Amino acid sequence: MRTVFHIFAFVFLLAFSTACHRGTGDFRRSLQAATQLQVAEGSPKVLAAYQPWFGNSKHIDVGYSTQDPAVLVRQINEAKELGISGFVVNWYGPRKPFEDKSYMLLQKAAAENNFTVSLMYDEDTEYPGQSTEAVIVDLQYAYDRYIGPHALPTRSAYLRYNGRPVIFIFPKQAETDWNRIRQLVNSWEDPPLLIFKDIYPKYANAFDGFYAWVQPGKEGWKPDGSNWGEQYLTDFYKQMTTEYPNKIAVGAAWPGFDDRQASWSRNRRMSDRCGKTFEESLRLFRRYYPDSKPLPFLMVVTWNDYEEGTAIERGFSRCNVSGGSTSGR
């Protein structure tokens, strides 16, 4: 196993050292080597976060619609070539019909192309004081339509771990009672695993695991983008292995961050450092998860979030001779 790991690591580092100065083709070879490294025996399954809202006028124009079946098949095939086995899809329940339809079409495409999908449910904050009830409605809808035994035939594409469907939760600081949510989903014929963003001690018993997400950590965002999140990831892996060893840990890797194109921009930036941010975040989990106890999942954040500058779909920025970068997206 270690021989395989070292061979792939060498290929990855060699490819990455040249990709910064070339185009998208070199990027794809670099990323393919990197993700193939992860799918070796004893390594995590690689997922990628996916944004389903492009083609909606409320978001920037990226040149395609996430409701175009041909686009979805192309994206799935490209992800598979890179060693990515599934998309984790940002989803708001039926209250956002565009994203819901995009997810339905993506699940269909996944079922037809040997790929997996799962929901990353954004906690409902539209009804102050009633978030628990709103979350119950949304998750029940997801179960009935996409996940449960009586859902659409495309449910076969839904991501499972140890036989159970996986739902990722993206919190929005609402006052949801997650113990009630746990009781609800446990009553289902096919109860899911609930994976929460970051480690949430208050409701640790309500969740089956936690996932990391792109952020700089305790030191916060730096104006020059120099804080790429190493301490955050280190703290996440340390806490998961020492305090929650029996919970499912979902690691993360990202190419950088830049939300200046987003309508909700807070001028946050994380430098791609000519590919080193992705390279180092991709392999950091190895310090804490040996071959004998592998990390279950590693999520690339993200496949196509162009508004926050984390998309890997079209490559990273390219370095110029002086060591800066130019757009490669």
mmCIF file of C-alpha atoms in Angstrom:
data_model
loop_
_atom_site.group_PDB
_atom_site.id
_atom_site.type_symbol
_atom_site.label_atom_id
_atom_site.label_comp_id
_atom_site.label_asym_id
_atom_site.label_seq_id
_atom_site.Cartn_x
_atom_site.Cartn_y
_atom_site.Cartn_z
ATOM 1 C CA MET A 1 0.000 0.000 0.000
ATOM 2 C CA ARG A 2 2.730 2.465 0.900
ATOM 3 C CA THR A 3 4.536 1.733 -2.350
ATOM 4 C CA VAL A 4 1.366 2.589 -4.276
ATOM 5 C CA PHE A 5 0.955 5.727 -2.203
ATOM 6 C CA HIS A 6 4.501 6.905 -2.819
ATOM 7 C CA ILE A 7 4.270 6.285 -6.557
ATOM 8 C CA PHE A 8 1.065 8.288 -6.864
ATOM 9 C CA ALA A 9 2.420 11.006 -4.595
ATOM 10 C CA PHE A 10 5.470 11.377 -6.794
ATOM 11 C CA VAL A 11 3.377 11.526 -9.965
ATOM 12 C CA PHE A 12 1.087 14.079 -8.378
ATOM 13 C CA LEU A 13 3.853 16.363 -7.158
ATOM 14 C CA LEU A 14 5.714 16.147 -10.457
ATOM 15 C CA ALA A 15 2.574 16.980 -12.417
ATOM 16 C CA PHE A 16 1.654 19.837 -10.119
ATOM 17 C CA SER A 17 5.093 21.410 -10.366
ATOM 18 C CA THR A 18 4.523 21.977 -14.091
ATOM 19 C CA ALA A 19 0.773 22.558 -14.193
ATOM 20 C CA CYS A 20 1.000 26.066 -12.775
ATOM 21 C CA HIS A 21 2.763 27.211 -15.918
ATOM 22 C CA ARG A 22 0.532 25.447 -18.418
ATOM 23 C CA GLY A 23 -3.137 25.120 -19.278
ATOM 24 C CA THR A 24 -6.221 23.155 -18.328
ATOM 25 C CA GLY A 25 -4.906 19.892 -19.771
ATOM 26 C CA ASP A 26 -2.036 19.851 -17.305
ATOM 27 C CA PHE A 27 -4.390 20.774 -14.492
ATOM 28 C CA ARG A 28 -6.577 17.789 -15.288
ATOM 29 C CA ARG A 29 -3.613 15.428 -15.319
ATOM 30 C CA SER A 30 -2.488 16.860 -11.985
ATOM 31 C CA LEU A 31 -5.895 16.533 -10.382
ATOM 32 C CA GLN A 32 -6.370 13.071 -11.823
ATOM 33 C CA ALA A 33 -3.099 11.909 -10.278
ATOM 34 C CA ALA A 34 -4.096 13.503 -6.991
ATOM 35 C CA THR A 35 -7.553 11.984 -6.788
ATOM 36 C CA GLN A 36 -6.412 8.591 -8.020
ATOM 37 C CA LEU A 37 -3.996 8.628 -5.114
ATOM 38 C CA GLN A 38 -7.001 8.829 -2.814
ATOM 39 C CA VAL A 39 -8.929 5.941 -4.337
ATOM 40 C CA ALA A 40 -6.130 3.437 -3.714
ATOM 41 C CA GLU A 41 -6.907 0.732 -1.201
ATOM 42 C CA GLY A 42 -7.263 2.110 2.313
ATOM 43 C CA SER A 43 -8.001 5.647 1.134
ATOM 44 C CA PRO A 44 -11.199 7.724 1.302
ATOM 45 C CA LYS A 45 -13.891 7.882 -1.315
ATOM 46 C CA VAL A 46 -13.589 11.248 -3.097
ATOM 47 C CA LEU A 47 -16.694 13.434 -3.419
ATOM 48 C CA ALA A 48 -17.120 16.983 -4.714
ATOM 49 C CA ALA A 49 -19.534 19.675 -3.555
ATOM 50 C CA TYR A 50 -21.795 20.813 -6.394
ATOM 51 C CA GLN A 51 -23.844 23.993 -6.973
ATOM 52 C CA PRO A 52 -27.123 23.378 -8.904
ATOM 53 C CA TRP A 53 -28.225 26.956 -9.520
ATOM 54 C CA PHE A 54 -26.442 28.034 -12.699
ATOM 55 C CA GLY A 55 -28.805 29.101 -15.429
ATOM 56 C CA ASN A 56 -30.905 30.863 -12.790
ATOM 57 C CA SER A 57 -30.805 34.634 -13.334
ATOM 58 C CA LYS A 58 -30.124 35.169 -9.617
ATOM 59 C CA HIS A 59 -26.614 33.794 -10.129
ATOM 60 C CA ILE A 60 -23.731 34.662 -12.433
ATOM 61 C CA ASP A 61 -23.624 33.315 -15.985
ATOM 62 C CA VAL A 62 -21.035 30.529 -16.223
ATOM 63 C CA GLY A 63 -21.927 29.498 -19.755
ATOM 64 C CA TYR A 64 -24.213 26.583 -18.962
ATOM 65 C CA SER A 65 -27.391 25.571 -17.165
ATOM 66 C CA THR A 66 -27.435 22.928 -14.453
ATOM 67 C CA GLN A 67 -30.756 21.854 -15.942
ATOM 68 C CA ASP A 68 -29.180 20.862 -19.255
ATOM 69 C CA PRO A 69 -28.976 17.034 -19.273
ATOM 70 C CA ALA A 70 -26.015 17.093 -21.685
ATOM 71 C CA VAL A 71 -24.077 19.351 -19.313
ATOM 72 C CA LEU A 72 -24.820 17.072 -16.379
ATOM 73 C CA VAL A 73 -23.582 13.975 -18.212
ATOM 74 C CA ARG A 74 -20.423 15.813 -19.271
ATOM 75 C CA GLN A 75 -19.752 16.944 -15.704
ATOM 76 C CA ILE A 76 -20.271 13.433 -14.354
ATOM 77 C CA ASN A 77 -17.902 11.939 -16.913
ATOM 78 C CA GLU A 78 -15.238 14.563 -16.240
ATOM 79 C CA ALA A 79 -15.534 14.031 -12.485
ATOM 80 C CA LYS A 80 -15.222 10.267 -12.899
ATOM 81 C CA GLU A 81 -12.077 10.727 -14.992
ATOM 82 C CA LEU A 82 -10.567 12.594 -12.040
ATOM 83 C CA GLY A 83 -11.382 9.848 -9.548
ATOM 84 C CA ILE A 84 -14.411 11.635 -8.069
ATOM 85 C CA SER A 85 -17.225 9.189 -7.321
ATOM 86 C CA GLY A 86 -20.089 11.512 -6.411
ATOM 87 C CA PHE A 87 -21.469 15.046 -6.131
ATOM 88 C CA VAL A 88 -22.767 16.476 -2.847
ATOM 89 C CA VAL A 89 -25.436 18.896 -4.036
ATOM 90 C CA ASN A 90 -26.399 22.160 -2.358
ATOM 91 C CA TRP A 91 -30.165 21.871 -1.803
ATOM 92 C CA TYR A 92 -32.863 23.956 -0.083
ATOM 93 C CA GLY A 93 -35.901 21.735 -0.292
ATOM 94 C CA PRO A 94 -38.941 22.554 -2.446
ATOM 95 C CA ARG A 95 -38.770 26.217 -1.402
ATOM 96 C CA LYS A 96 -36.211 26.756 -4.211
ATOM 97 C CA PRO A 97 -37.765 25.038 -7.243
ATOM 98 C CA PHE A 98 -34.870 25.736 -9.645
ATOM 99 C CA GLU A 99 -32.297 23.991 -7.457
ATOM 100 C CA ASP A 100 -34.720 21.180 -6.692
ATOM 101 C CA LYS A 101 -35.318 20.490 -10.383
ATOM 102 C CA SER A 102 -31.580 20.622 -11.068
ATOM 103 C CA TYR A 103 -31.015 18.039 -8.361
ATOM 104 C CA MET A 104 -33.723 15.769 -9.760
ATOM 105 C CA LEU A 105 -32.105 15.888 -13.216
ATOM 106 C CA LEU A 106 -28.646 15.303 -11.759
ATOM 107 C CA GLN A 107 -29.807 12.265 -9.793
ATOM 108 C CA LYS A 108 -31.309 10.869 -13.000
ATOM 109 C CA ALA A 109 -28.044 11.438 -14.890
ATOM 110 C CA ALA A 110 -26.074 9.846 -12.048
ATOM 111 C CA ALA A 111 -28.285 6.764 -12.051
ATOM 112 C CA GLU A 112 -27.706 6.347 -15.784
ATOM 113 C CA ASN A 113 -23.928 6.856 -15.596
ATOM 114 C CA ASN A 114 -22.710 4.835 -12.616
ATOM 115 C CA PHE A 115 -22.248 7.868 -10.354
ATOM 116 C CA THR A 116 -23.569 8.904 -6.946
ATOM 117 C CA VAL A 117 -25.241 12.020 -5.601
ATOM 118 C CA SER A 118 -26.282 13.175 -2.149
ATOM 119 C CA LEU A 119 -27.968 16.198 -0.652
ATOM 120 C CA MET A 120 -26.250 18.975 1.246
ATOM 121 C CA TYR A 121 -29.322 20.436 2.888
ATOM 122 C CA ASP A 122 -29.214 24.153 3.698
ATOM 123 C CA GLU A 123 -31.011 24.716 6.993
ATOM 124 C CA ASP A 124 -34.227 26.705 6.604
ATOM 125 C CA THR A 125 -34.108 30.175 8.184
ATOM 126 C CA GLU A 126 -37.147 31.715 6.488
ATOM 127 C CA TYR A 127 -39.488 31.045 9.400
ATOM 128 C CA PRO A 128 -38.069 32.433 12.662
ATOM 129 C CA GLY A 129 -39.044 30.275 15.606
ATOM 130 C CA GLN A 130 -40.285 27.517 13.295
ATOM 131 C CA SER A 131 -37.045 26.239 11.772
ATOM 132 C CA THR A 132 -37.457 22.747 13.233
ATOM 133 C CA GLU A 133 -40.847 22.312 11.591
ATOM 134 C CA ALA A 134 -39.504 23.703 8.302
ATOM 135 C CA VAL A 135 -36.547 21.312 8.339
ATOM 136 C CA ILE A 136 -38.880 18.388 9.022
ATOM 137 C CA VAL A 137 -40.994 19.311 5.975
ATOM 138 C CA ASP A 138 -37.928 19.617 3.730
ATOM 139 C CA LEU A 139 -36.259 16.375 4.823
ATOM 140 C CA GLN A 140 -39.497 14.437 4.583
ATOM 141 C CA TYR A 141 -39.879 15.750 1.015
ATOM 142 C CA ALA A 142 -36.329 14.622 0.195
ATOM 143 C CA TYR A 143 -36.934 11.182 1.666
ATOM 144 C CA ASP A 144 -40.236 10.659 -0.132
ATOM 145 C CA ARG A 145 -38.973 11.937 -3.486
ATOM 146 C CA TYR A 146 -35.273 11.057 -3.711
ATOM 147 C CA ILE A 147 -34.082 8.700 -0.970
ATOM 148 C CA GLY A 148 -36.659 6.339 0.533
ATOM 149 C CA PRO A 149 -37.835 2.974 -0.766
ATOM 150 C CA HIS A 150 -40.849 4.540 -2.504
ATOM 151 C CA ALA A 151 -38.904 7.414 -4.074
ATOM 152 C CA LEU A 152 -38.073 7.889 -7.755
ATOM 153 C CA PRO A 153 -36.364 4.927 -9.461
ATOM 154 C CA THR A 154 -33.203 7.044 -9.640
ATOM 155 C CA ARG A 155 -32.798 6.614 -5.879
ATOM 156 C CA SER A 156 -30.315 3.885 -6.786
ATOM 157 C CA ALA A 157 -27.771 6.675 -7.386
ATOM 158 C CA TYR A 158 -28.073 8.094 -3.889
ATOM 159 C CA LEU A 159 -24.862 7.909 -1.814
ATOM 160 C CA ARG A 160 -24.814 5.285 0.921
ATOM 161 C CA TYR A 161 -22.347 4.386 3.638
ATOM 162 C CA ASN A 162 -22.573 1.008 5.334
ATOM 163 C CA GLY A 163 -25.902 0.557 3.591
ATOM 164 C CA ARG A 164 -27.481 3.799 4.783
ATOM 165 C CA PRO A 165 -28.187 6.979 2.785
ATOM 166 C CA VAL A 166 -26.079 10.012 3.694
ATOM 167 C CA ILE A 167 -27.509 13.525 4.143
ATOM 168 C CA PHE A 168 -25.115 16.423 4.691
ATOM 169 C CA ILE A 169 -26.406 19.367 6.726
ATOM 170 C CA PHE A 170 -25.242 22.946 6.080
ATOM 171 C CA PRO A 171 -26.296 25.021 9.122
ATOM 172 C CA LYS A 172 -27.520 28.606 8.919
ATOM 173 C CA GLN A 173 -27.561 29.484 12.652
ATOM 174 C CA ALA A 174 -31.249 28.778 12.997
ATOM 175 C CA GLU A 175 -32.753 27.390 16.214
ATOM 176 C CA THR A 176 -33.414 23.934 14.864
ATOM 177 C CA ASP A 177 -33.888 21.196 17.433
ATOM 178 C CA TRP A 178 -31.714 18.514 15.895
ATOM 179 C CA ASN A 179 -32.739 15.953 18.506
ATOM 180 C CA ARG A 180 -36.271 16.149 17.102
ATOM 181 C CA ILE A 181 -34.908 15.786 13.585
ATOM 182 C CA ARG A 182 -32.978 12.720 14.681
ATOM 183 C CA GLN A 183 -36.155 11.169 16.101
ATOM 184 C CA LEU A 184 -37.967 11.819 12.837
ATOM 185 C CA VAL A 185 -35.374 10.284 10.527
ATOM 186 C CA ASN A 186 -34.914 7.291 12.830
ATOM 187 C CA SER A 187 -38.605 6.505 12.301
ATOM 188 C CA TRP A 188 -38.154 6.182 8.555
ATOM 189 C CA GLU A 189 -38.050 2.742 6.975
ATOM 190 C CA ASP A 190 -34.627 3.614 5.530
ATOM 191 C CA PRO A 191 -33.071 5.944 8.161
ATOM 192 C CA PRO A 192 -30.196 8.111 6.904
ATOM 193 C CA LEU A 193 -26.867 9.102 8.340
ATOM 194 C CA LEU A 194 -26.779 12.833 9.174
ATOM 195 C CA ILE A 195 -23.423 14.584 8.675
ATOM 196 C CA PHE A 196 -23.126 18.144 10.029
ATOM 197 C CA LYS A 197 -20.739 20.899 8.918
ATOM 198 C CA ASP A 198 -17.902 21.304 11.435
ATOM 199 C CA ILE A 199 -17.989 19.756 14.880
ATOM 200 C CA TYR A 200 -21.103 20.655 16.887
ATOM 201 C CA PRO A 201 -20.808 19.350 20.477
ATOM 202 C CA LYS A 202 -24.266 20.606 21.511
ATOM 203 C CA TYR A 203 -25.983 18.096 19.242
ATOM 204 C CA ALA A 204 -23.206 15.540 18.834
ATOM 205 C CA ASN A 205 -25.576 12.689 19.670
ATOM 206 C CA ALA A 206 -27.971 13.750 16.925
ATOM 207 C CA PHE A 207 -25.371 13.405 14.166
ATOM 208 C CA ASP A 208 -23.511 10.445 12.762
ATOM 209 C CA GLY A 209 -20.527 12.513 11.747
ATOM 210 C CA PHE A 210 -19.093 15.880 10.768
ATOM 211 C CA TYR A 211 -17.572 17.299 7.596
ATOM 212 C CA ALA A 212 -14.942 19.973 7.064
ATOM 213 C CA TRP A 213 -15.635 22.999 4.868
ATOM 214 C CA VAL A 214 -13.436 25.651 3.284
ATOM 215 C CA GLN A 215 -12.532 28.297 5.865
ATOM 216 C CA PRO A 216 -9.409 29.849 7.388
ATOM 217 C CA GLY A 217 -9.964 28.836 11.002
ATOM 218 C CA LYS A 218 -9.322 30.765 14.213
ATOM 219 C CA GLU A 219 -6.898 33.273 12.681
ATOM 220 C CA GLY A 220 -9.546 34.436 10.228
ATOM 221 C CA TRP A 221 -9.328 35.729 6.689
ATOM 222 C CA LYS A 222 -6.165 37.589 5.697
ATOM 223 C CA PRO A 223 -6.341 40.517 3.241
ATOM 224 C CA ASP A 224 -3.605 38.942 1.130
ATOM 225 C CA GLY A 225 -5.287 35.527 1.181
ATOM 226 C CA SER A 226 -2.292 33.905 2.847
ATOM 227 C CA ASN A 227 -4.301 31.936 5.428
ATOM 228 C CA TRP A 228 -5.345 28.893 3.393
ATOM 229 C CA GLY A 229 -6.928 26.978 6.278
ATOM 230 C CA GLU A 230 -4.159 24.641 7.423
ATOM 231 C CA GLN A 231 -4.836 25.207 11.119
ATOM 232 C CA TYR A 232 -8.568 24.734 10.631
ATOM 233 C CA LEU A 233 -8.089 21.379 8.919
ATOM 234 C CA THR A 234 -5.499 20.307 11.487
ATOM 235 C CA ASP A 235 -7.875 21.120 14.350
ATOM 236 C CA PHE A 236 -10.750 19.324 12.611
ATOM 237 C CA TYR A 237 -8.812 16.096 12.097
ATOM 238 C CA LYS A 238 -7.303 16.201 15.583
ATOM 239 C CA GLN A 239 -10.670 16.658 17.257
ATOM 240 C CA MET A 240 -12.360 13.991 15.162
ATOM 241 C CA THR A 241 -9.688 11.393 15.927
ATOM 242 C CA THR A 242 -9.409 12.175 19.639
ATOM 243 C CA GLU A 243 -12.913 13.239 20.720
ATOM 244 C CA TYR A 244 -15.178 11.650 18.107
ATOM 245 C CA PRO A 245 -13.339 8.578 16.839
ATOM 246 C CA ASN A 246 -16.603 6.680 16.376
ATOM 247 C CA LYS A 247 -18.202 9.388 14.243
ATOM 248 C CA ILE A 248 -17.917 9.554 10.456
ATOM 249 C CA ALA A 249 -15.283 12.102 9.457
ATOM 250 C CA VAL A 250 -15.471 13.772 6.049
ATOM 251 C CA GLY A 251 -12.277 15.611 5.215
ATOM 252 C CA ALA A 252 -11.957 18.437 2.727
ATOM 253 C CA ALA A 253 -9.642 19.862 0.097
ATOM 254 C CA TRP A 254 -10.006 23.142 -1.756
ATOM 255 C CA PRO A 255 -8.132 25.163 -4.395
ATOM 256 C CA GLY A 256 -8.637 28.550 -2.702
ATOM 257 C CA PHE A 257 -11.501 30.968 -2.124
ATOM 258 C CA ASP A 258 -12.601 34.339 -3.518
ATOM 259 C CA ASP A 259 -16.172 35.574 -3.111
ATOM 260 C CA ARG A 260 -15.753 38.938 -4.835
ATOM 261 C CA GLN A 261 -18.006 37.893 -7.746
ATOM 262 C CA ALA A 262 -20.833 36.853 -5.454
ATOM 263 C CA SER A 263 -23.793 39.136 -4.787
ATOM 264 C CA TRP A 264 -23.314 38.321 -1.077
ATOM 265 C CA SER A 265 -19.578 39.091 -1.154
ATOM 266 C CA ARG A 266 -17.755 39.834 2.099
ATOM 267 C CA ASN A 267 -14.445 40.336 0.266
ATOM 268 C CA ARG A 268 -12.998 37.109 1.606
ATOM 269 C CA ARG A 269 -10.026 35.587 -0.148
ATOM 270 C CA MET A 270 -7.812 32.532 0.184
ATOM 271 C CA SER A 271 -4.903 32.375 -2.257
ATOM 272 C CA ASP A 272 -4.538 29.323 -4.486
ATOM 273 C CA ARG A 273 -0.743 29.714 -4.098
ATOM 274 C CA CYS A 274 -0.166 28.337 -7.590
ATOM 275 C CA GLY A 275 -1.936 25.089 -6.744
ATOM 276 C CA LYS A 276 -0.280 24.508 -3.377
ATOM 277 C CA THR A 277 -3.477 25.244 -1.445
ATOM 278 C CA PHE A 278 -5.191 22.340 -3.158
ATOM 279 C CA GLU A 279 -2.141 20.108 -2.968
ATOM 280 C CA GLU A 280 -1.592 20.613 0.761
ATOM 281 C CA SER A 281 -5.252 20.518 1.793
ATOM 282 C CA LEU A 282 -5.679 17.338 -0.240
ATOM 283 C CA ARG A 283 -3.029 15.383 1.624
ATOM 284 C CA LEU A 284 -3.231 16.842 5.140
ATOM 285 C CA PHE A 285 -5.611 14.137 6.398
ATOM 286 C CA ARG A 286 -2.808 11.569 6.031
ATOM 287 C CA ARG A 287 -1.220 12.879 9.227
ATOM 288 C CA TYR A 288 -4.195 11.612 11.246
ATOM 289 C CA TYR A 289 -5.696 8.732 9.261
ATOM 290 C CA PRO A 290 -3.269 5.866 8.639
ATOM 291 C CA ASP A 291 -3.864 3.079 6.150
ATOM 292 C CA SER A 292 -5.130 0.879 8.960
ATOM 293 C CA LYS A 293 -7.925 3.346 9.790
ATOM 294 C CA PRO A 294 -8.705 5.316 6.643
ATOM 295 C CA LEU A 295 -10.752 8.462 6.368
ATOM 296 C CA PRO A 296 -14.190 7.426 4.991
ATOM 297 C CA PHE A 297 -14.698 10.395 2.657
ATOM 298 C CA LEU A 298 -12.762 13.358 1.310
ATOM 299 C CA MET A 299 -14.839 16.167 -0.231
ATOM 300 C CA VAL A 300 -13.395 18.528 -2.826
ATOM 301 C CA VAL A 301 -14.854 21.972 -2.149
ATOM 302 C CA THR A 302 -16.063 22.589 -4.820
ATOM 303 C CA TRP A 303 -16.735 21.300 -8.313
ATOM 304 C CA ASN A 304 -18.383 24.459 -9.662
ATOM 305 C CA ASP A 305 -18.854 27.306 -7.188
ATOM 306 C CA TYR A 306 -17.536 30.094 -9.402
ATOM 307 C CA GLU A 307 -19.091 32.790 -7.240
ATOM 308 C CA GLU A 308 -16.863 31.897 -4.304
ATOM 309 C CA GLY A 309 -13.817 30.967 -6.355
ATOM 310 C CA THR A 310 -13.600 27.329 -5.287
ATOM 311 C CA ALA A 311 -14.471 25.653 -8.602
ATOM 312 C CA ILE A 312 -12.098 22.996 -9.921
ATOM 313 C CA GLU A 313 -14.223 22.178 -12.971
ATOM 314 C CA ARG A 314 -12.148 24.338 -15.338
ATOM 315 C CA GLY A 315 -8.837 24.365 -13.565
ATOM 316 C CA PHE A 316 -6.927 26.612 -11.209
ATOM 317 C CA SER A 317 -5.184 29.917 -11.753
ATOM 318 C CA ARG A 318 -1.886 29.779 -13.616
ATOM 319 C CA CYS A 319 1.319 31.183 -12.226
ATOM 320 C CA ASN A 320 3.267 33.786 -14.099
ATOM 321 C CA VAL A 321 7.036 34.001 -14.130
ATOM 322 C CA SER A 322 7.191 36.298 -11.096
ATOM 323 C CA GLY A 323 5.195 33.866 -8.979
ATOM 324 C CA GLY A 324 1.853 35.643 -9.084
ATOM 325 C CA SER A 325 -1.185 34.186 -10.774
ATOM 326 C CA THR A 326 -3.506 34.857 -13.655
ATOM 327 C CA SER A 327 -6.990 33.576 -14.188
ATOM 328 C CA GLY A 328 -7.259 30.044 -15.484
ATOM 329 C CA ARG A 329 -10.992 29.740 -15.079
#
